[in-house]
PDB file of C-alpha atoms in Angstrom:
ATOM      1  CA  MET A   1     -41.889   7.235  14.310  1.00 59.00           C
ATOM      2  CA  MET A   2     -44.432  10.098  14.850  1.00 66.00           C
ATOM      3  CA  GLY A   3     -45.935   8.484  18.313  1.00 81.00           C
ATOM      4  CA  GLU A   4     -42.170   7.883  19.376  1.00 90.00           C
ATOM      5  CA  ILE A   5     -41.284  11.964  18.845  1.00 94.00           C
ATOM      6  CA  TYR A   6     -44.631  12.869  20.389  1.00 92.00           C
ATOM      7  CA  ALA A   7     -43.966  10.382  23.292  1.00 90.00           C
ATOM      8  CA  GLU A   8     -40.590  12.156  23.423  1.00 93.00           C
ATOM      9  CA  ALA A   9     -42.282  15.640  23.667  1.00 94.00           C
ATOM     10  CA  LEU A  10     -44.328  14.694  26.458  1.00 93.00           C
ATOM     11  CA  SER A  11     -41.208  13.577  28.246  1.00 92.00           C
ATOM     12  CA  GLY A  12     -39.331  17.144  27.788  1.00 92.00           C
ATOM     13  CA  ALA A  13     -37.647  16.637  24.505  1.00 94.00           C
ATOM     14  CA  THR A  14     -37.465  19.717  22.058  1.00 95.00           C
ATOM     15  CA  VAL A  15     -39.892  18.852  19.010  1.00 96.00           C
ATOM     16  CA  GLU A  16     -41.004  20.889  16.439  1.00 96.00           C
ATOM     17  CA  VAL A  17     -43.908  20.703  13.893  1.00 96.00           C
ATOM     18  CA  GLU A  18     -42.461  20.784  10.376  1.00 97.00           C
ATOM     19  CA  HIS A  19     -44.747  22.211   7.669  1.00 95.00           C
ATOM     20  CA  ALA A  20     -44.349  20.923   3.861  1.00 95.00           C
ATOM     21  CA  ASP A  21     -42.860  24.109   3.032  1.00 94.00           C
ATOM     22  CA  GLY A  22     -40.301  23.693   5.137  1.00 93.00           C
ATOM     23  CA  THR A  23     -41.487  25.947   7.937  1.00 96.00           C
ATOM     24  CA  ARG A  24     -41.175  25.197  11.784  1.00 96.00           C
ATOM     25  CA  ARG A  25     -42.721  25.773  14.889  1.00 95.00           C
ATOM     26  CA  PRO A  26     -42.281  24.506  18.341  1.00 94.00           C
ATOM     27  CA  LEU A  27     -44.423  21.843  19.582  1.00 94.00           C
ATOM     28  CA  ASN A  28     -45.549  23.706  22.953  1.00 90.00           C
ATOM     29  CA  VAL A  29     -46.184  20.315  25.032  1.00 90.00           C
ATOM     30  CA  ALA A  30     -45.307  21.891  28.152  1.00 87.00           C
ATOM     31  CA  SER A  31     -48.417  24.244  27.965  1.00 87.00           C
ATOM     32  CA  TRP A  32     -50.864  21.029  28.010  1.00 91.00           C
ATOM     33  CA  PHE A  33     -49.656  19.955  31.289  1.00 93.00           C
ATOM     34  CA  GLU A  34     -51.182  22.962  33.498  1.00 92.00           C
ATOM     35  CA  PRO A  35     -54.052  25.232  33.435  1.00 93.00           C
ATOM     36  CA  ILE A  36     -54.307  27.747  30.246  1.00 95.00           C
ATOM     37  CA  ASP A  37     -56.083  30.902  30.188  1.00 96.00           C
ATOM     38  CA  GLY A  38     -59.441  30.650  28.485  1.00 96.00           C
ATOM     39  CA  ASP A  39     -59.747  26.600  29.752  1.00 98.00           C
ATOM     40  CA  GLU A  40     -62.951  27.910  32.064  1.00 97.00           C
ATOM     41  CA  ALA A  41     -64.631  28.612  28.716  1.00 95.00           C
ATOM     42  CA  MET A  42     -65.184  24.747  28.048  1.00 97.00           C
ATOM     43  CA  LEU A  43     -64.873  23.533  31.445  1.00 98.00           C
ATOM     44  CA  SER A  44     -67.665  25.375  33.002  1.00 97.00           C
ATOM     45  CA  ARG A  45     -69.951  23.859  30.207  1.00 97.00           C
ATOM     46  CA  CYS A  46     -69.102  20.077  31.063  1.00 98.00           C
ATOM     47  CA  THR A  47     -71.870  19.173  33.798  1.00 94.00           C
ATOM     48  CA  GLY A  48     -72.475  15.558  32.518  1.00 97.00           C
ATOM     49  CA  PRO A  49     -70.153  12.735  31.240  1.00 98.00           C
ATOM     50  CA  THR A  50     -67.709  14.426  29.207  1.00 98.00           C
ATOM     51  CA  LEU A  51     -65.528  12.715  26.156  1.00 98.00           C
ATOM     52  CA  ASP A  52     -62.287  14.830  25.651  1.00 98.00           C
ATOM     53  CA  ILE A  53     -60.743  13.664  22.595  1.00 98.00           C
ATOM     54  CA  GLY A  54     -57.336  13.975  21.953  1.00 97.00           C
ATOM     55  CA  SER A  55     -56.785  14.594  25.557  1.00 97.00           C
ATOM     56  CA  GLY A  56     -52.852  14.770  25.821  1.00 96.00           C
ATOM     57  CA  PRO A  57     -51.495  14.521  29.277  1.00 97.00           C
ATOM     58  CA  GLY A  58     -54.846  14.978  30.415  1.00 97.00           C
ATOM     59  CA  ARG A  59     -55.221  18.646  31.951  1.00 98.00           C
ATOM     60  CA  LEU A  60     -58.713  19.149  31.253  1.00 98.00           C
ATOM     61  CA  THR A  61     -59.947  15.544  31.930  1.00 98.00           C
ATOM     62  CA  VAL A  62     -57.934  15.572  35.278  1.00 98.00           C
ATOM     63  CA  ALA A  63     -59.569  18.967  35.876  1.00 98.00           C
ATOM     64  CA  LEU A  64     -63.264  17.800  35.377  1.00 98.00           C
ATOM     65  CA  SER A  65     -62.406  14.949  37.411  1.00 97.00           C
ATOM     66  CA  HIS A  66     -61.750  17.227  40.226  1.00 96.00           C
ATOM     67  CA  ARG A  67     -64.921  18.936  39.764  1.00 97.00           C
ATOM     68  CA  GLY A  68     -66.747  15.267  40.183  1.00 97.00           C
ATOM     69  CA  VAL A  69     -67.793  15.317  36.716  1.00 98.00           C
ATOM     70  CA  HIS A  70     -67.390  12.165  34.818  1.00 98.00           C
ATOM     71  CA  ALA A  71     -64.616  12.546  32.079  1.00 98.00           C
ATOM     72  CA  LEU A  72     -62.967  10.396  30.100  1.00 98.00           C
ATOM     73  CA  GLY A  73     -59.637  11.688  27.844  1.00 98.00           C
ATOM     74  CA  ILE A  74     -58.687   9.258  24.746  1.00 98.00           C
ATOM     75  CA  ASP A  75     -55.826   9.681  22.774  1.00 97.00           C
ATOM     76  CA  ILE A  76     -53.398   7.684  20.516  1.00 94.00           C
ATOM     77  CA  ALA A  77     -50.258   8.289  22.330  1.00 94.00           C
ATOM     78  CA  PRO A  78     -49.395   5.605  25.406  1.00 96.00           C
ATOM     79  CA  ARG A  79     -47.628   8.328  27.094  1.00 95.00           C
ATOM     80  CA  ALA A  80     -50.282  10.562  27.302  1.00 96.00           C
ATOM     81  CA  VAL A  81     -52.541   8.142  28.557  1.00 97.00           C
ATOM     82  CA  HIS A  82     -50.117   7.174  31.165  1.00 97.00           C
ATOM     83  CA  LEU A  83     -49.923  10.681  32.133  1.00 97.00           C
ATOM     84  CA  THR A  84     -53.359  11.253  32.330  1.00 98.00           C
ATOM     85  CA  ARG A  85     -54.206   8.380  34.606  1.00 98.00           C
ATOM     86  CA  ARG A  86     -51.227   9.302  36.527  1.00 97.00           C
ATOM     87  CA  ALA A  87     -52.423  12.853  37.252  1.00 97.00           C
ATOM     88  CA  GLY A  88     -55.645  11.346  38.646  1.00 97.00           C
ATOM     89  CA  GLY A  89     -58.043  11.387  35.475  1.00 98.00           C
ATOM     90  CA  TYR A  90     -59.533   8.219  33.312  1.00 98.00           C
ATOM     91  CA  ALA A  91     -58.020   7.790  29.858  1.00 98.00           C
ATOM     92  CA  LEU A  92     -58.133   5.111  27.320  1.00 98.00           C
ATOM     93  CA  LEU A  93     -55.590   4.365  24.392  1.00 98.00           C
ATOM     94  CA  ARG A  94     -57.648   4.918  20.975  1.00 96.00           C
ATOM     95  CA  SER A  95     -58.753   6.795  18.146  1.00 97.00           C
ATOM     96  CA  VAL A  96     -61.837   8.688  18.134  1.00 98.00           C
ATOM     97  CA  PHE A  97     -62.731   6.589  15.114  1.00 97.00           C
ATOM     98  CA  ASP A  98     -62.341   3.370  17.434  1.00 98.00           C
ATOM     99  CA  VAL A  99     -64.981   1.706  19.699  1.00 98.00           C
ATOM    100  CA  ILE A 100     -65.778   4.454  22.435  1.00 98.00           C
ATOM    101  CA  PRO A 101     -67.518   3.470  25.747  1.00 97.00           C
ATOM    102  CA  ARG A 102     -70.955   5.099  26.140  1.00 97.00           C
ATOM    103  CA  THR A 103     -71.364   5.836  22.443  1.00 98.00           C
ATOM    104  CA  GLY A 104     -74.298   7.947  21.754  1.00 98.00           C
ATOM    105  CA  SER A 105     -74.691   9.038  25.524  1.00 98.00           C
ATOM    106  CA  TRP A 106     -71.990  11.535  25.821  1.00 98.00           C
ATOM    107  CA  GLN A 107     -73.285  14.953  27.254  1.00 98.00           C
ATOM    108  CA  THR A 108     -70.383  16.939  26.040  1.00 98.00           C
ATOM    109  CA  ALA A 109     -67.265  16.226  23.650  1.00 98.00           C
ATOM    110  CA  LEU A 110     -63.999  18.327  23.734  1.00 98.00           C
ATOM    111  CA  LEU A 111     -62.411  19.261  21.112  1.00 98.00           C
ATOM    112  CA  ALA A 112     -59.604  21.547  22.815  1.00 98.00           C
ATOM    113  CA  ASP A 113     -56.137  22.569  21.567  1.00 96.00           C
ATOM    114  CA  GLY A 114     -57.368  22.918  17.908  1.00 94.00           C
ATOM    115  CA  ASN A 115     -58.242  19.001  18.105  1.00 98.00           C
ATOM    116  CA  ILE A 116     -61.425  19.841  15.467  1.00 98.00           C
ATOM    117  CA  GLY A 117     -58.018  19.492  13.064  1.00 97.00           C
ATOM    118  CA  ILE A 118     -57.361  15.907  13.873  1.00 97.00           C
ATOM    119  CA  GLY A 119     -57.492  13.599  10.805  1.00 95.00           C
ATOM    120  CA  GLY A 120     -57.164  16.403   8.157  1.00 97.00           C
ATOM    121  CA  HIS A 121     -60.857  16.147   7.639  1.00 98.00           C
ATOM    122  CA  PRO A 122     -62.733  18.026  10.069  1.00 98.00           C
ATOM    123  CA  ARG A 123     -66.482  17.360   8.570  1.00 98.00           C
ATOM    124  CA  VAL A 124     -65.551  13.490   8.919  1.00 98.00           C
ATOM    125  CA  LEU A 125     -64.540  13.893  12.093  1.00 98.00           C
ATOM    126  CA  LEU A 126     -67.408  16.110  13.449  1.00 98.00           C
ATOM    127  CA  ARG A 127     -69.857  13.462  12.121  1.00 98.00           C
ATOM    128  CA  ARG A 128     -68.133  10.810  13.951  1.00 98.00           C
ATOM    129  CA  VAL A 129     -68.585  13.202  17.404  1.00 98.00           C
ATOM    130  CA  ARG A 130     -71.873  13.162  16.246  1.00 98.00           C
ATOM    131  CA  GLU A 131     -72.518   9.403  16.978  1.00 98.00           C
ATOM    132  CA  LEU A 132     -70.779   9.824  20.317  1.00 98.00           C
ATOM    133  CA  VAL A 133     -72.882  12.780  22.124  1.00 98.00           C
ATOM    134  CA  ARG A 134     -76.549  12.191  22.954  1.00 98.00           C
ATOM    135  CA  PRO A 135     -79.456  13.953  21.727  1.00 96.00           C
ATOM    136  CA  GLY A 136     -79.290  17.615  23.369  1.00 96.00           C
ATOM    137  CA  GLY A 137     -75.481  17.033  24.050  1.00 98.00           C
ATOM    138  CA  GLU A 138     -72.818  19.549  22.902  1.00 98.00           C
ATOM    139  CA  VAL A 139     -69.578  19.553  21.177  1.00 98.00           C
ATOM    140  CA  VAL A 140     -67.337  22.436  22.487  1.00 98.00           C
ATOM    141  CA  ALA A 141     -64.402  23.031  19.883  1.00 98.00           C
ATOM    142  CA  GLU A 142     -61.370  25.533  20.027  1.00 98.00           C
ATOM    143  CA  VAL A 143     -61.130  27.062  16.608  1.00 98.00           C
ATOM    144  CA  GLU A 144     -58.877  29.715  15.111  1.00 98.00           C
ATOM    145  CA  PRO A 145     -59.747  33.434  15.014  1.00 98.00           C
ATOM    146  CA  PRO A 146     -61.884  35.259  12.628  1.00 98.00           C
ATOM    147  CA  GLY A 147     -59.735  36.001   9.777  1.00 98.00           C
ATOM    148  CA  VAL A 148     -57.821  33.138   9.588  1.00 98.00           C
ATOM    149  CA  THR A 149     -58.145  30.969   6.579  1.00 98.00           C
ATOM    150  CA  SER A 150     -59.443  27.391   7.318  1.00 98.00           C
ATOM    151  CA  ARG A 151     -57.275  24.866   5.536  1.00 97.00           C
ATOM    152  CA  VAL A 152     -55.474  21.447   5.819  1.00 97.00           C
ATOM    153  CA  ASP A 153     -51.771  21.444   6.494  1.00 97.00           C
ATOM    154  CA  ARG A 154     -49.149  18.716   5.733  1.00 97.00           C
ATOM    155  CA  VAL A 155     -47.067  18.535   8.645  1.00 97.00           C
ATOM    156  CA  ARG A 156     -44.705  15.959  10.479  1.00 96.00           C
ATOM    157  CA  LEU A 157     -43.015  16.042  13.611  1.00 96.00           C
ATOM    158  CA  ARG A 158     -39.234  16.492  14.221  1.00 96.00           C
ATOM    159  CA  ARG A 159     -36.736  16.228  17.175  1.00 95.00           C
ATOM    160  CA  ALA A 160     -33.409  17.481  15.382  1.00 92.00           C
ATOM    161  CA  ASP A 161     -32.598  15.391  12.633  1.00 92.00           C
ATOM    162  CA  ILE A 162     -35.374  12.772  13.053  1.00 94.00           C
ATOM    163  CA  ALA A 163     -38.462  13.260  11.474  1.00 95.00           C
ATOM    164  CA  GLY A 164     -42.042  11.433  11.701  1.00 94.00           C
ATOM    165  CA  ASP A 165     -43.852  10.507   8.851  1.00 95.00           C
ATOM    166  CA  TRP A 166     -46.113  13.414   7.210  1.00 96.00           C
ATOM    167  CA  PHE A 167     -49.833  13.671   8.279  1.00 96.00           C
ATOM    168  CA  ALA A 168     -52.818  16.147   7.260  1.00 97.00           C
ATOM    169  CA  TRP A 169     -54.114  18.814  10.195  1.00 97.00           C
ATOM    170  CA  ALA A 170     -56.758  20.681   9.278  1.00 98.00           C
ATOM    171  CA  VAL A 171     -57.251  24.449  10.596  1.00 98.00           C
ATOM    172  CA  VAL A 172     -60.792  25.770  10.931  1.00 98.00           C
ATOM    173  CA  SER A 173     -61.576  29.331  11.327  1.00 98.00           C
ATOM    174  CA  ALA A 174     -64.604  30.842  13.601  1.00 98.00           C
ATOM    175  CA  ASP A 175     -65.622  32.414  10.259  1.00 98.00           C
ATOM    176  CA  ASP A 176     -66.351  28.818   8.713  1.00 98.00           C
ATOM    177  CA  ILE A 177     -67.378  26.531  11.584  1.00 98.00           C
ATOM    178  CA  GLY A 178     -71.044  27.763  11.303  1.00 98.00           C
ATOM    179  CA  ARG A 179     -70.992  26.199   8.002  1.00 97.00           C
ATOM    180  CA  LEU A 180     -69.119  23.111   8.793  1.00 98.00           C
ATOM    181  CA  ALA A 181     -71.182  22.319  11.822  1.00 98.00           C
ATOM    182  CA  GLU A 182     -74.643  22.435   9.363  1.00 97.00           C
ATOM    183  CA  SER A 183     -72.961  20.072   6.925  1.00 97.00           C
ATOM    184  CA  SER A 184     -72.236  17.759  10.113  1.00 97.00           C
ATOM    185  CA  GLY A 185     -75.516  17.109  11.758  1.00 97.00           C
ATOM    186  CA  PHE A 186     -75.087  20.131  14.044  1.00 98.00           C
ATOM    187  CA  ASP A 187     -76.200  23.673  14.773  1.00 97.00           C
ATOM    188  CA  LEU A 188     -73.925  26.190  15.729  1.00 98.00           C
ATOM    189  CA  ALA A 189     -75.122  27.400  19.167  1.00 97.00           C
ATOM    190  CA  GLU A 190     -72.633  30.029  20.193  1.00 96.00           C
ATOM    191  CA  SER A 191     -69.274  31.341  19.228  1.00 97.00           C
ATOM    192  CA  TRP A 192     -67.348  33.500  21.490  1.00 98.00           C
ATOM    193  CA  GLN A 193     -63.657  34.699  22.502  1.00 97.00           C
ATOM    194  CA  GLU A 194     -62.208  34.257  25.865  1.00 96.00           C
ATOM    195  CA  GLN A 195     -58.585  35.185  26.951  1.00 96.00           C
ATOM    196  CA  GLY A 196     -57.518  35.269  23.201  1.00 95.00           C
ATOM    197  CA  ARG A 197     -58.821  31.929  22.375  1.00 98.00           C
ATOM    198  CA  TRP A 198     -62.033  31.243  19.935  1.00 98.00           C
ATOM    199  CA  PHE A 199     -64.320  28.580  20.795  1.00 98.00           C
ATOM    200  CA  ALA A 200     -67.853  27.079  19.399  1.00 98.00           C
ATOM    201  CA  ALA A 201     -70.737  25.367  20.835  1.00 98.00           C
ATOM    202  CA  LEU A 202     -72.194  23.044  18.453  1.00 98.00           C
ATOM    203  CA  HIS A 203     -75.682  21.246  19.211  1.00 98.00           C
ATOM    204  CA  PRO A 204     -76.609  17.886  17.194  1.00 98.00           C
ATOM    205  CA  VAL A 205     -79.706  18.591  15.107  1.00 96.00           C
ATOM    206  CA  GLY A 206     -82.556  15.860  15.610  1.00 80.00           C
TER     207      GLY A 206
END
């Protein structure tokens, strides 16, 4: 059901993210179709083969392709993959935990739009991404501003009276990304703010 509601959101339906305490916020899918202020903070670092994890409708994957960078988006939603391909990007329907082409040889992996929260276990996710990037590569993750509490939320997608299944989603603060990186096989190379968004560049150890 979650996949169906997400697909409807990508097609223009009004969808909310509902938290376990009953609070709701809009799922602002429309913003994922066009460049967002601050995207250049990620795109400019992608000079070699780049894996866009949780690529959605593919704004970053497509932008990199237009720059001549080999980029692959992966997403678990068929609609998202279709939209990326239609816009001229390369995308595959799969989870980051599935078999990924070029495992161990990606120069850059992107975790944009809070996708470091995928699965609710950011340490597990980063250890998986550590397997995907090559020695000397880089992971660029978008994180929450300093002062935000890192946590795992229980959420679901809702469209009017129809709700999807509950799932876990992690929130990682810029305050905590260094410790998380260290425990996941990375060094924190840099963290910075651009256009009101916070990012971290992680380099694999060894």
